[in-house]
Each structure stands twice: as C-alpha cells, then as structure tokens.
Amino acid sequence: MTKRTFPKVYLASAAVSPPARSVSHLTWRQFIAQAAQAALDRAGLSVKDVDIGAISYNERTITEGALGCVAADAIGMIPRPFVSISQACCGGGLCTDVVWNYIASGRYKAGIVLGISKPDNFDFRDAMGPIGNYTEYDYMLGFSHENYGALRSESYKKRFGYGEEAAAAWAKQCYWYGRRNDSALRKLDPSDEELMADDTAGYRLRTATGRNLASCLILVSEEVVEERKLPRLLLDVSYRTRPPYLGNHYDYAGHEAFADADPATQPGLRLAAEETLARACVTPSDIQLAQVHDLSPFEGMEALEGMGIIPVGSGGKFAMEGGTGLGGRCPTNTDGGAISYGHSSAGGDFSSKIYENYLQLLGEAGERQVANARVAAAQAYGSHHSMEVCSILQRENG
Amino acid sequence: MNDQFPEILPRLESYNTMRTWRERFGRYLLQGSRCKSCGSLWFPRRDELNCPKCKGMELEPYRCSRLGTIDVVQVENMGYPIMGYGETAPRLICTIRLDDGITVISELVDAEKDELVPGARVRMVLRKHKREETGAWMYGYMFALCRE
C-alpha cells in the first residue's frame, strides 16, 4: 500500500433500526432518535460530543420543508449545524461525504450521519413509486425507476449473454446471508424453481423489497479516536454524477469517460471508486468484501465491476461460481442486500452497508463473518445510477 | 369529486397540466435540441440549458429521427403498474436507438411480444397515454413495429 496523503476520518460507530416493514407507531423523529442513541451509546459518546450533523431523506415521504433543524431538535443538537440532503438512495453517502469533509478540514471533531426512510408516512406506491429521473420524459410518460432498473438488467443480460440463472444465483446467496442476519427483513429460502420463475412472483423474489429504516453513522477525527480509545476504522468516500435520463446513458457526449458506455456499464461508479481507492491507498485486489446496491442482481454485478473488483461483464459468471459467497473471492452483500435485508433508499441504502462493514471489520457478523476482514467496500446509487457513491472502510494498523 | 366527497382529493402522483403542456413538442413531435456550436444532438430538449459537450447555451429545436432500432425490451411484469397505466398492463417498455444516434425510452405498441426483439426496426407513433389532472387525455409518442 502507498503512503496516505489525505486527511484521516474514522468511523466511531454505526447503528440501524430493528427490522420492520411497518413502524407506524413511531414518528420519523422517534425513529431516527433511536438509531442515533444506539450509535452514540456504542461509541461511548453523548450527543453533546457531536459538532455537526447531516440527514438523508426522501422528500416524498418526509414533507417538512427544512429537515436539518427538525432532526437536530429530535436528537437534542440545537443549535449546532445540521445539513439535510435528498439524493435518493445514495443520500446517506452524500451526507457521509459532507460530514467527512467537515471533520477532515479540522473545523469539527465529531459528526453524526442520519438516514430515514419512512414510506409508511404515505401509501408505499404514492411515496416511492412516482419518482422520475427526468420526470417529464419518464414518469409522466409511464415509466418508473423500476422500469429503469429492469431495462438496465436487460441491457446487461443482452450485452454479456446472461439469463435469469445468474440473477437467481445472486439472489440465492443474498437469501443465504439474510437468513443469518437478525436485521434482515425477508428471511426466505426459495427453491431454484421459484427463483427462476418467469412471472411477477419470480421477478419480485429476484429483486429488492422495500422497508422502513433509520440509520446512524458517527464519524470522528483521529484526535477523538485516540482520546476515546475507539477502534481505528478508517473511512473514505467519494461520489460522481451521470445524466438522469436513461437514454443519455448511451454514448454520452458530455464526458469522455461515458462516451462508449451504455446502461450495462457503470462509468460514474468507476470514477468514484478510483478516487475513493486512491484516498484509501488500496487497490481493488485489497477489497475482501463488498456491500452493493442490488435492487436487481444485475445491478449488483455491475457495481462489483464498476469498482474494479471483477472484470466488466464477468458478474453473472462470478455469482454462479460462488464468488459472492463466504468462501468466494469477494463475499458480497453479507447483510442480505436489498433482496433479503431490504431496500430502504435514503434511510440506509448506503449507511446500512457501512453498518454491515463495521460489524464485519469488528468480527461481529456471526455466521456470516468474513474471516479476518480488514478492507470492505460499500456502494450505493441514487436516481438510477445518476449518482454513484463508493466507500472503503478499513482497519488501520491491522 | 362527487356528491359524497365534494372536496378535492389530493393525488400525489398527479402533476399540474402546465408541466405537461410545456413539453408538448417533445411529446408530440419527439423534438429535442441541436447545439449550434458543436452540432451535438440531445433528447430531452436542452434549450436554455448548457450543452454537455461544448458547454455553450446556443441550442435550437431539433426533430429527432422517427425511425430507430430496439436495443432492449422489458415486459413490465413487476407488479407495480404506474398510476394511469394499470389497465394496459403488461406493457412492453424498451430503449430505442434512433437513426440519428439519440436513444429514447418508449412503450412499444401494435405488435406481439415475440416480434419486438433487439434489433427490430420501429417507428414513432402518437398514442393516448393517461388522463391529466383535468380529466383530459394526454397524448404522446410511442413506437410501433415497421411493417414494410
């Protein structure tokens, strides 16, 4: 590994809310306060120790106009600064990047990153369905972000010659992990026949399931790590953008990195990963496990490829040969992923992955523990790969 | 509205008709933009936006090609039909590479699933979509198989 030249920011602790499809007895404020307290307790910190906060949310489910002050009020942080970010499923990553930069700058020593997904504030379809990437030309013409995902999957299958057996292999491994994770929402053990079914039920088994979630990450400076004798878990994060309209994911003329791309490849993630890995002084071959945003299995495969962990186009083969399993080259979505753990969008599609990597690096992942885990990647996208965030969490000094 | 519930019911999935009207040329004519400086073509329209390629702001209306080739097709069997489109499910959704190099997303109509495969030639047609907030039908482009 090369010598690090970037500032260091550490993950002091992380927490997520318990599994529940409905938490209708809780307000979203109560929901985030519980996750925040759990993370602070775990780090031996108090909210008094936190200087800066950020919260990720979906504006369709949380309709307060200025969320930062409401979140700060909920966890007793008034009058300290609190940023609110709505950037779909990767919002937690952007919040992490914001707080990371505040701490890296030396302005603050400890920050809190919250995520909230509360679709039970509205009917789920009202809350999560009517979201466009470029609304006048997708949602208003009858296409949802689920169509984007399905078209992307078809593009991957066509370009690299895979069928649903690759998706089934990926999903089967996710369910294997999920059955060993108390926090997973969908603990199923579907048969190969059920996973391969060419109908709506089969499709839903192979793709993500939605859930409520509140998540919390605590980021601190090296000074706080030493003072509090916290685990030295070094965190790095970066993100990039890509055009929002899916048609412009083909041969986009606006940037040379995207010129020959199509929906089957992830050039935005590649750029984000290059920056993250350079900061973290690691290479793709150093990554021992990964948590990726798999609303469909093929998107999960594209994510591993985009981060350089496996060659472009090899994801289906990798899944079918067991590469994502515990004994594989890169155990992937060891929390069960969006397919089994659940898809919580702004609530935790990034932060719950960091939570899983946190458990793995501390050796607390139980039956799904990756042996001697030291370097773990996490990825999430928002607005259907129009925002890509990538992070590396690593144990410093062994 | 009806006699029992005279108040206006909120519909989260609806949009003001103005938003639909503003995009009428794109929806009816498949009109995008051409950059006067670098000649690059764009859809959706980018007038009064920056050109992603040369970063200029001089873009003019451009009628995209109405002929193209299917890249990928998806049979929408996800169980979550969009409001206003549930009655026509399962729909066929695809990405289409137009002859001028632009790529669009569209619903495919007037063909059987087996006919609409990657590589098939398609043409733009104007079809009924869903009702707007006012109750009026919204029309827009779809694509149909070329039969020659």
Coordinates of C-alpha atoms in Angstrom, one line a residue:
Chain A
M1 CA 0.0 0.0 0.0
T2 CA 1.2 3.6 -0.7
K3 CA 1.6 6.2 2.0
R4 CA -1.6 8.1 2.7
T5 CA -1.6 11.8 2.0
F6 CA -5.3 12.6 2.6
P7 CA -6.7 13.6 6.0
K8 CA -8.0 10.7 8.1
V9 CA -11.6 10.4 9.3
Y10 CA -12.7 7.4 11.3
L11 CA -16.0 5.6 11.8
A12 CA -16.6 5.6 15.5
S13 CA -19.8 3.5 15.4
A14 CA -22.9 2.7 13.5
A15 CA -26.4 1.6 14.1
V16 CA -29.6 0.7 12.3
S17 CA -33.2 0.4 13.4
P18 CA -34.6 -3.1 14.0
P19 CA -36.3 -4.9 11.1
A20 CA -39.9 -3.9 10.5
R21 CA -42.0 -3.4 7.4
S22 CA -44.2 -1.1 9.3
V23 CA -43.3 1.1 12.3
S24 CA -46.4 3.1 12.2
H25 CA -46.4 3.7 16.0
L26 CA -43.3 5.7 15.6
T27 CA -42.9 9.2 14.1
W28 CA -39.9 9.6 11.8
R29 CA -38.3 11.8 14.5
Q30 CA -38.6 9.0 17.1
F31 CA -37.2 6.6 14.6
I32 CA -34.0 8.5 13.9
A33 CA -33.6 9.3 17.6
Q34 CA -33.5 5.6 18.4
A35 CA -30.8 4.9 15.8
A36 CA -28.8 7.9 16.9
Q37 CA -28.8 6.9 20.5
A38 CA -27.8 3.4 19.7
A39 CA -24.8 4.5 17.7
L40 CA -23.7 7.1 20.3
D41 CA -24.1 4.6 23.2
R42 CA -22.0 2.1 21.3
A43 CA -19.2 4.6 20.8
G44 CA -19.4 5.8 24.4
L45 CA -20.3 9.2 23.2
S46 CA -23.0 11.7 24.0
V47 CA -24.9 13.9 21.7
K48 CA -23.0 16.7 23.5
D49 CA -19.8 15.4 21.9
V50 CA -21.2 15.9 18.3
D51 CA -20.4 19.1 16.5
I52 CA -22.1 18.7 13.1
G53 CA -24.9 16.6 11.6
A54 CA -26.4 15.6 8.3
I55 CA -29.6 13.7 7.4
S56 CA -30.6 11.9 4.3
Y57 CA -34.2 11.6 3.3
N58 CA -36.7 11.2 0.5
E59 CA -38.8 14.3 0.2
R60 CA -41.8 12.4 -0.9
T61 CA -42.0 10.6 2.4
I62 CA -40.9 13.4 4.8
T63 CA -42.6 16.6 3.9
E64 CA -41.1 19.0 6.4
G65 CA -39.5 21.7 4.3
A66 CA -36.3 22.1 6.2
L67 CA -35.3 18.8 7.7
G68 CA -32.0 19.7 9.3
C69 CA -33.4 21.7 12.2
V70 CA -36.1 19.1 12.8
A71 CA -33.5 16.4 13.0
A72 CA -31.2 18.5 15.2
D73 CA -34.2 19.2 17.5
A74 CA -35.2 15.5 17.7
I75 CA -31.8 14.4 18.9
G76 CA -31.1 17.4 21.1
M77 CA -28.4 19.0 18.9
I78 CA -29.9 22.5 18.6
P79 CA -28.2 25.0 17.9
R80 CA -25.4 23.1 16.2
P81 CA -25.3 22.9 12.4
F82 CA -27.3 20.2 10.6
V83 CA -27.5 19.6 6.9
S84 CA -30.4 17.8 5.1
I85 CA -29.8 16.1 1.8
S86 CA -32.4 14.5 -0.5
Q87 CA -30.5 12.5 -3.1
A88 CA -32.5 9.3 -3.3
C89 CA -30.9 6.0 -2.3
C90 CA -27.3 7.3 -2.2
G91 CA -28.2 10.3 0.0
G92 CA -26.6 8.7 3.0
G93 CA -23.3 8.5 1.1
L94 CA -23.6 12.2 0.2
C95 CA -24.3 13.0 3.9
T96 CA -21.2 11.0 4.8
D97 CA -19.1 12.8 2.3
V98 CA -20.3 16.2 3.7
V99 CA -19.6 15.3 7.3
W100 CA -16.3 13.6 6.3
N101 CA -15.1 16.9 4.7
Y102 CA -16.1 18.9 7.8
I103 CA -14.0 16.7 10.0
A104 CA -11.2 16.4 7.5
S105 CA -11.0 20.1 7.4
G106 CA -10.4 20.3 11.1
R107 CA -13.4 22.5 11.6
Y108 CA -15.2 19.8 13.6
K109 CA -14.1 16.7 15.5
A110 CA -17.3 14.6 15.6
G111 CA -20.2 14.3 13.2
I112 CA -23.4 12.3 13.0
V113 CA -24.9 11.0 9.8
L114 CA -28.6 10.0 9.9
G115 CA -30.8 8.4 7.3
I116 CA -34.5 8.0 7.4
S117 CA -36.9 6.0 5.2
K118 CA -40.4 6.1 6.4
P119 CA -42.7 5.1 3.5
D120 CA -45.4 4.3 5.9
N121 CA -45.9 8.1 6.2
F122 CA -47.8 7.6 2.9
D123 CA -49.1 4.7 0.9
F124 CA -46.0 2.9 -0.4
R125 CA -46.8 3.4 -4.0
D126 CA -47.6 7.0 -3.6
A127 CA -44.4 7.5 -1.6
M128 CA -41.9 5.6 -3.6
G129 CA -43.4 4.9 -7.0
P130 CA -44.0 8.3 -8.6
I131 CA -40.4 9.3 -8.8
G132 CA -38.9 10.2 -12.1
N133 CA -35.2 10.7 -13.0
Y134 CA -36.3 13.2 -15.7
T135 CA -39.9 13.3 -14.8
E136 CA -41.5 14.9 -17.9
Y137 CA -39.9 12.2 -20.1
D138 CA -40.1 9.1 -17.9
Y139 CA -42.6 9.1 -15.0
M140 CA -45.1 11.4 -16.8
L141 CA -44.8 9.1 -19.9
G142 CA -45.5 6.0 -17.8
F143 CA -42.0 4.8 -16.8
S144 CA -40.9 4.4 -13.2
H145 CA -37.4 4.0 -11.8
E146 CA -38.3 0.3 -11.6
N147 CA -38.5 0.3 -15.4
Y148 CA -35.1 1.9 -15.5
G149 CA -33.8 -1.0 -13.4
A150 CA -35.4 -3.6 -15.5
L151 CA -34.1 -2.1 -18.7
R152 CA -30.6 -1.9 -17.3
S153 CA -30.8 -5.5 -16.3
E154 CA -32.0 -6.4 -19.8
S155 CA -29.1 -4.4 -21.2
Y156 CA -26.6 -6.3 -19.0
K157 CA -28.1 -9.7 -20.0
K158 CA -28.0 -8.8 -23.7
R159 CA -24.5 -7.3 -23.7
F160 CA -22.8 -10.1 -21.7
G161 CA -25.0 -13.1 -22.6
Y162 CA -26.6 -13.9 -19.3
G163 CA -30.0 -15.3 -18.4
E164 CA -32.0 -15.3 -15.2
E165 CA -30.0 -18.2 -13.8
A166 CA -27.3 -15.6 -13.0
A167 CA -29.8 -13.4 -11.2
A168 CA -31.1 -16.5 -9.3
A169 CA -27.6 -17.4 -8.2
W170 CA -27.0 -13.9 -6.9
A171 CA -30.4 -13.8 -5.1
K172 CA -30.0 -17.2 -3.6
Q173 CA -26.7 -16.1 -2.0
C174 CA -28.3 -13.0 -0.6
Y175 CA -31.1 -15.0 1.0
W176 CA -28.4 -17.3 2.5
Y177 CA -26.8 -14.3 4.2
G178 CA -30.2 -12.8 5.1
R179 CA -31.3 -15.9 6.9
R180 CA -28.2 -15.4 9.2
N181 CA -28.9 -11.7 9.9
D182 CA -31.3 -10.8 12.6
S183 CA -31.8 -7.4 11.0
A184 CA -32.8 -8.8 7.6
L185 CA -36.4 -8.2 6.5
R186 CA -37.0 -11.1 4.1
K187 CA -35.6 -14.3 5.5
L188 CA -36.7 -16.7 2.7
D189 CA -35.2 -19.9 1.4
P190 CA -36.7 -20.1 -2.1
S191 CA -36.2 -23.0 -4.4
D192 CA -34.3 -22.7 -7.6
E193 CA -37.6 -23.2 -9.5
E194 CA -39.2 -20.3 -7.6
L195 CA -36.2 -18.1 -8.1
M196 CA -36.2 -18.8 -11.9
A197 CA -40.0 -18.3 -12.4
D198 CA -40.7 -16.1 -15.4
D199 CA -43.6 -14.3 -13.7
T200 CA -44.3 -11.4 -11.3
A201 CA -43.6 -13.6 -8.3
G202 CA -40.3 -14.8 -9.6
Y203 CA -39.3 -11.2 -10.6
R204 CA -40.1 -10.0 -7.1
L205 CA -38.1 -12.8 -5.5
R206 CA -35.1 -11.8 -7.6
T207 CA -35.3 -8.1 -6.8
A208 CA -35.4 -5.7 -3.9
T209 CA -38.0 -5.5 -1.2
G210 CA -38.8 -2.1 0.4
R211 CA -38.5 -1.4 4.1
N212 CA -38.6 1.3 6.7
L213 CA -35.2 2.1 8.2
A214 CA -33.4 4.6 10.3
S215 CA -29.6 4.5 10.3
C216 CA -26.8 6.4 12.0
L217 CA -23.1 6.7 11.5
I218 CA -20.7 8.5 13.8
L219 CA -17.6 10.0 12.2
V220 CA -14.7 11.4 14.2
S221 CA -11.3 12.8 13.9
E222 CA -8.1 10.9 14.8
E223 CA -7.9 13.0 18.0
V224 CA -11.3 11.7 19.2
V225 CA -10.3 8.1 18.3
E226 CA -7.2 8.4 20.5
E227 CA -8.9 10.2 23.4
R228 CA -11.8 7.7 23.5
K229 CA -9.7 4.6 22.6
L230 CA -12.1 3.8 19.7
P231 CA -11.4 1.1 17.1
R232 CA -9.3 2.6 14.3
L233 CA -11.7 2.1 11.4
L234 CA -10.6 4.5 8.6
L235 CA -13.4 5.6 6.3
D236 CA -13.2 7.1 2.8
V237 CA -16.0 8.1 0.5
S238 CA -16.4 9.8 -2.9
Y239 CA -19.3 10.2 -5.4
R240 CA -19.9 11.1 -9.1
T241 CA -22.9 12.0 -11.2
R242 CA -24.2 10.7 -14.5
P243 CA -27.1 12.0 -16.8
P244 CA -30.5 11.5 -15.3
Y245 CA -32.4 10.4 -18.4
L246 CA -31.7 6.7 -19.2
G247 CA -31.4 7.4 -22.9
N248 CA -28.4 9.5 -22.2
H249 CA -26.6 6.6 -20.6
Y250 CA -25.8 5.6 -24.2
D251 CA -22.7 7.1 -25.8
Y252 CA -23.0 10.3 -23.7
A253 CA -21.0 13.0 -25.5
G254 CA -20.6 15.2 -22.4
H255 CA -17.6 13.4 -20.8
E256 CA -15.0 11.1 -22.3
A257 CA -15.5 8.5 -19.6
F258 CA -19.0 8.0 -20.7
A259 CA -18.5 8.2 -24.4
D260 CA -18.7 4.4 -25.1
A261 CA -20.9 3.5 -22.2
D262 CA -24.4 2.0 -22.1
P263 CA -26.7 1.0 -19.2
A264 CA -24.8 -2.2 -18.7
T265 CA -21.7 -0.4 -17.6
Q266 CA -21.0 2.0 -14.7
P267 CA -18.5 4.7 -15.6
G268 CA -19.8 7.0 -12.9
L269 CA -19.1 4.5 -10.3
R270 CA -15.7 3.7 -11.8
L271 CA -14.7 7.4 -11.4
A272 CA -16.0 7.5 -7.8
A273 CA -14.2 4.3 -7.0
E274 CA -10.9 5.5 -8.5
E275 CA -11.0 8.5 -6.2
T276 CA -12.0 6.5 -3.1
L277 CA -9.4 3.8 -3.5
A278 CA -6.7 6.4 -4.2
R279 CA -7.6 8.2 -1.0
A280 CA -7.7 5.0 1.0
C281 CA -4.4 3.8 -0.6
V282 CA -5.9 0.4 -1.5
T283 CA -6.4 -1.4 -4.8
P284 CA -9.4 -3.4 -5.9
S285 CA -7.5 -6.6 -5.1
D286 CA -7.2 -5.5 -1.5
I287 CA -11.0 -5.4 -1.1
Q288 CA -12.1 -8.5 0.8
L289 CA -15.8 -8.0 0.9
A290 CA -18.4 -5.6 -0.5
Q291 CA -21.9 -4.3 0.1
V292 CA -23.5 -3.1 -3.1
H293 CA -26.8 -1.6 -4.2
D294 CA -28.6 -4.6 -5.8
L295 CA -32.2 -3.5 -6.5
S296 CA -31.7 -6.2 -9.1
P297 CA -28.9 -8.8 -9.1
F298 CA -27.5 -7.5 -12.4
E299 CA -27.1 -4.0 -10.9
G300 CA -25.2 -5.7 -8.0
M301 CA -22.9 -7.3 -10.6
E302 CA -22.4 -4.0 -12.4
A303 CA -21.4 -2.5 -9.1
L304 CA -18.7 -5.0 -8.4
E305 CA -17.4 -4.4 -11.9
G306 CA -17.6 -0.6 -11.6
M307 CA -15.4 -0.7 -8.5
G308 CA -12.9 -2.9 -10.4
I309 CA -13.3 -5.9 -8.1
I310 CA -14.1 -8.1 -11.0
P311 CA -13.7 -7.6 -14.8
V312 CA -16.6 -5.9 -16.7
G313 CA -19.1 -8.5 -17.9
S314 CA -18.0 -11.2 -15.5
G315 CA -20.6 -10.6 -12.8
G316 CA -23.0 -13.3 -13.8
K317 CA -20.3 -15.9 -14.0
F318 CA -18.9 -14.7 -10.7
A319 CA -22.2 -15.1 -9.0
M320 CA -22.9 -18.5 -10.5
E321 CA -19.4 -19.8 -9.4
G322 CA -20.0 -18.7 -5.8
G323 CA -17.8 -15.6 -5.9
T324 CA -20.2 -13.7 -3.7
G325 CA -20.4 -16.4 -1.0
L326 CA -18.4 -16.6 2.2
G327 CA -15.7 -18.7 0.6
G328 CA -15.6 -16.7 -2.6
R329 CA -13.2 -14.1 -3.9
C330 CA -15.4 -11.2 -2.6
P331 CA -18.3 -12.1 -0.2
T332 CA -20.9 -9.6 -1.3
N333 CA -24.0 -8.2 0.5
T334 CA -23.3 -10.2 3.6
D335 CA -26.2 -8.5 5.3
G336 CA -28.6 -9.9 2.7
G337 CA -28.6 -6.9 0.3
A338 CA -31.6 -5.2 -0.9
I339 CA -33.1 -8.5 -1.9
S340 CA -33.2 -10.0 1.6
Y341 CA -32.1 -7.3 4.1
G342 CA -34.3 -4.8 2.3
H343 CA -34.1 -1.6 0.3
S344 CA -34.5 1.5 2.4
S345 CA -33.5 4.2 0.0
A346 CA -32.4 7.3 1.8
G347 CA -32.8 5.6 5.1
G348 CA -29.9 3.3 4.7
D349 CA -29.1 2.0 1.2
F350 CA -25.6 3.5 1.8
S351 CA -25.4 3.6 5.6
S352 CA -26.7 0.1 6.4
K353 CA -23.9 -1.1 4.2
I354 CA -21.4 0.8 6.2
Y355 CA -23.0 -0.7 9.3
E356 CA -22.6 -4.2 7.9
N357 CA -18.9 -3.5 7.0
Y358 CA -18.5 -2.1 10.5
L359 CA -19.7 -5.3 12.1
Q360 CA -17.5 -7.4 9.7
L361 CA -14.4 -5.4 10.5
L362 CA -15.0 -5.8 14.2
G363 CA -15.6 -9.5 13.8
E364 CA -19.2 -9.3 15.0
A365 CA -21.1 -10.6 12.0
G366 CA -21.8 -14.0 13.4
E367 CA -22.4 -16.9 11.0
R368 CA -21.9 -14.5 8.0
Q369 CA -18.5 -13.3 9.2
V370 CA -15.8 -12.9 6.6
A371 CA -12.6 -14.3 8.1
N372 CA -10.0 -11.7 9.0
A373 CA -11.9 -8.9 7.3
R374 CA -9.8 -5.7 7.1
V375 CA -10.8 -3.9 3.9
A376 CA -14.5 -3.5 2.9
A377 CA -16.2 -1.6 0.1
A378 CA -19.7 -0.2 0.0
Q379 CA -21.6 1.3 -2.9
A380 CA -24.9 2.9 -3.5
Y381 CA -26.6 4.7 -6.3
G382 CA -29.4 7.3 -6.5
S383 CA -31.8 8.3 -9.2
H384 CA -30.9 5.1 -11.0
H385 CA -27.2 5.4 -11.4
S386 CA -27.3 9.2 -11.9
M387 CA -25.5 9.5 -8.6
E388 CA -22.9 6.9 -7.6
V389 CA -21.2 6.8 -4.2
C390 CA -18.4 4.5 -3.2
S391 CA -16.7 4.0 0.2
I392 CA -13.8 2.0 1.7
L393 CA -13.8 1.1 5.4
Q394 CA -10.5 -0.4 6.6
R395 CA -8.9 -1.5 9.9
E396 CA -5.9 0.7 10.4
N397 CA -2.7 -1.0 11.6
G398 CA -4.2 -4.5 11.4
Chain B
M1 CA -65.2 14.9 -6.9
N2 CA -68.7 13.5 -6.3
D3 CA -71.6 14.3 -4.1
Q4 CA -70.4 12.2 -1.2
F5 CA -66.8 13.7 -1.2
P6 CA -67.1 17.2 -2.6
E7 CA -63.7 18.3 -1.6
I8 CA -60.8 18.0 -4.0
L9 CA -58.9 14.8 -3.2
P10 CA -55.1 15.2 -3.2
R11 CA -53.4 13.0 -5.7
L12 CA -49.7 12.7 -5.0
E13 CA -49.0 11.2 -8.4
S14 CA -50.5 14.0 -10.4
Y15 CA -48.8 17.0 -11.9
N16 CA -50.1 20.4 -13.0
T17 CA -51.2 20.4 -16.6
M18 CA -48.8 23.2 -17.2
R19 CA -45.9 20.8 -16.7
T20 CA -47.3 18.6 -19.4
W21 CA -48.1 21.5 -21.8
R22 CA -44.5 22.8 -21.6
E23 CA -43.2 19.6 -23.1
R24 CA -45.8 19.3 -25.9
F25 CA -43.3 19.5 -28.7
G26 CA -41.1 16.8 -27.2
R27 CA -44.1 14.5 -26.5
Y28 CA -45.9 15.0 -29.8
L29 CA -43.1 15.6 -32.2
L30 CA -40.1 13.9 -30.5
Q31 CA -38.4 17.3 -30.6
G32 CA -35.1 17.6 -28.8
S33 CA -32.2 20.1 -29.3
R34 CA -29.2 20.6 -31.5
C35 CA -26.2 22.6 -30.3
K36 CA -25.4 25.4 -32.8
S37 CA -21.8 25.4 -31.7
C38 CA -20.8 21.8 -31.7
G39 CA -23.7 20.2 -33.6
S40 CA -24.4 17.6 -30.9
L41 CA -27.9 16.3 -30.6
W42 CA -29.9 15.9 -27.4
F43 CA -33.2 14.5 -26.2
P44 CA -34.9 15.6 -24.0
R45 CA -34.6 19.2 -25.2
R46 CA -31.9 21.3 -23.7
D47 CA -32.8 24.8 -24.9
E48 CA -31.8 27.4 -22.4
L49 CA -29.6 24.7 -20.7
N50 CA -25.9 24.2 -21.3
C51 CA -24.7 21.8 -24.0
P52 CA -23.0 18.9 -22.1
K53 CA -20.3 18.6 -24.8
C54 CA -19.2 22.2 -25.6
K55 CA -20.8 23.9 -22.5
G56 CA -22.4 26.5 -24.8
M57 CA -26.0 27.7 -24.4
E58 CA -26.9 28.2 -28.0
L59 CA -29.2 25.2 -28.7
E60 CA -32.0 25.1 -31.3
P61 CA -35.0 22.8 -31.7
Y62 CA -34.3 19.6 -33.4
R63 CA -36.8 17.0 -34.7
C64 CA -35.4 13.6 -33.7
S65 CA -35.5 10.7 -36.2
R66 CA -38.8 8.9 -36.0
L67 CA -37.2 5.6 -37.1
G68 CA -35.0 3.5 -34.9
T69 CA -33.9 0.1 -33.7
I70 CA -34.8 -1.6 -30.5
D71 CA -31.9 -2.1 -28.1
V72 CA -33.5 -3.9 -25.2
V73 CA -37.1 -4.7 -24.3
Q74 CA -38.7 -5.3 -20.9
V75 CA -42.1 -6.9 -20.4
E76 CA -43.4 -5.0 -17.4
N77 CA -44.4 -7.7 -15.0
M78 CA -43.2 -6.1 -11.9
G79 CA -46.5 -5.8 -10.1
Y80 CA -46.3 -2.1 -9.7
P81 CA -48.0 -0.5 -12.7
I82 CA -47.8 3.3 -12.8
M83 CA -51.0 5.1 -11.9
G84 CA -53.0 5.6 -15.0
Y85 CA -51.3 2.8 -16.9
G86 CA -52.6 -0.2 -15.0
E87 CA -55.3 -1.0 -17.5
T88 CA -52.9 -1.6 -20.3
A89 CA -50.5 -3.9 -18.4
P90 CA -48.5 -5.8 -19.1
R91 CA -46.8 -3.2 -21.2
L92 CA -43.7 -3.6 -23.3
I93 CA -41.0 -1.0 -22.4
C94 CA -37.8 -0.5 -24.4
T95 CA -34.8 1.6 -25.2
I96 CA -34.6 2.6 -28.9
R97 CA -31.5 3.8 -30.7
L98 CA -32.9 6.3 -33.2
D99 CA -31.3 6.6 -36.6
D100 CA -29.7 9.9 -35.7
G101 CA -27.9 8.4 -32.7
I102 CA -30.2 9.6 -30.0
T103 CA -31.6 7.0 -27.6
V104 CA -35.1 7.2 -26.1
I105 CA -37.2 5.1 -23.7
S106 CA -40.7 4.3 -25.0
E107 CA -43.6 1.9 -24.8
L108 CA -44.0 -0.4 -27.8
V109 CA -47.4 -0.9 -29.3
D110 CA -49.2 -2.7 -32.2
A111 CA -47.1 -5.8 -32.1
E112 CA -46.8 -9.1 -30.3
K113 CA -44.1 -9.6 -27.7
D114 CA -42.2 -12.1 -29.9
E115 CA -41.9 -9.6 -32.7
L116 CA -40.3 -6.9 -30.6
V117 CA -36.8 -8.2 -30.2
P118 CA -33.5 -6.4 -30.0
G119 CA -32.6 -5.2 -33.5
A120 CA -36.2 -4.9 -34.7
R121 CA -37.0 -1.7 -36.7
V122 CA -39.6 0.6 -35.2
R123 CA -41.3 3.9 -36.0
M124 CA -42.7 6.7 -33.8
V125 CA -46.5 6.9 -33.5
L126 CA -48.7 9.2 -31.5
R127 CA -50.9 7.4 -28.9
K128 CA -53.1 8.0 -26.0
H129 CA -51.3 7.9 -22.6
K130 CA -53.3 8.6 -19.4
R131 CA -55.6 11.2 -18.1
E132 CA -54.2 14.5 -16.9
E133 CA -55.4 16.2 -13.7
T134 CA -58.1 18.0 -15.7
G135 CA -59.5 14.7 -16.9
A136 CA -58.3 15.3 -20.5
W137 CA -56.4 12.5 -22.1
M138 CA -52.7 13.1 -22.5
Y139 CA -51.1 12.0 -25.8
G140 CA -47.6 11.4 -26.6
Y141 CA -45.1 9.3 -28.6
M142 CA -44.9 5.5 -28.5
F143 CA -43.2 3.2 -31.0
A144 CA -44.6 0.6 -33.3
L145 CA -43.0 -2.1 -35.4
C146 CA -42.1 -1.1 -39.0
R147 CA -44.1 -3.4 -41.4
E148 CA -42.9 -3.0 -45.0

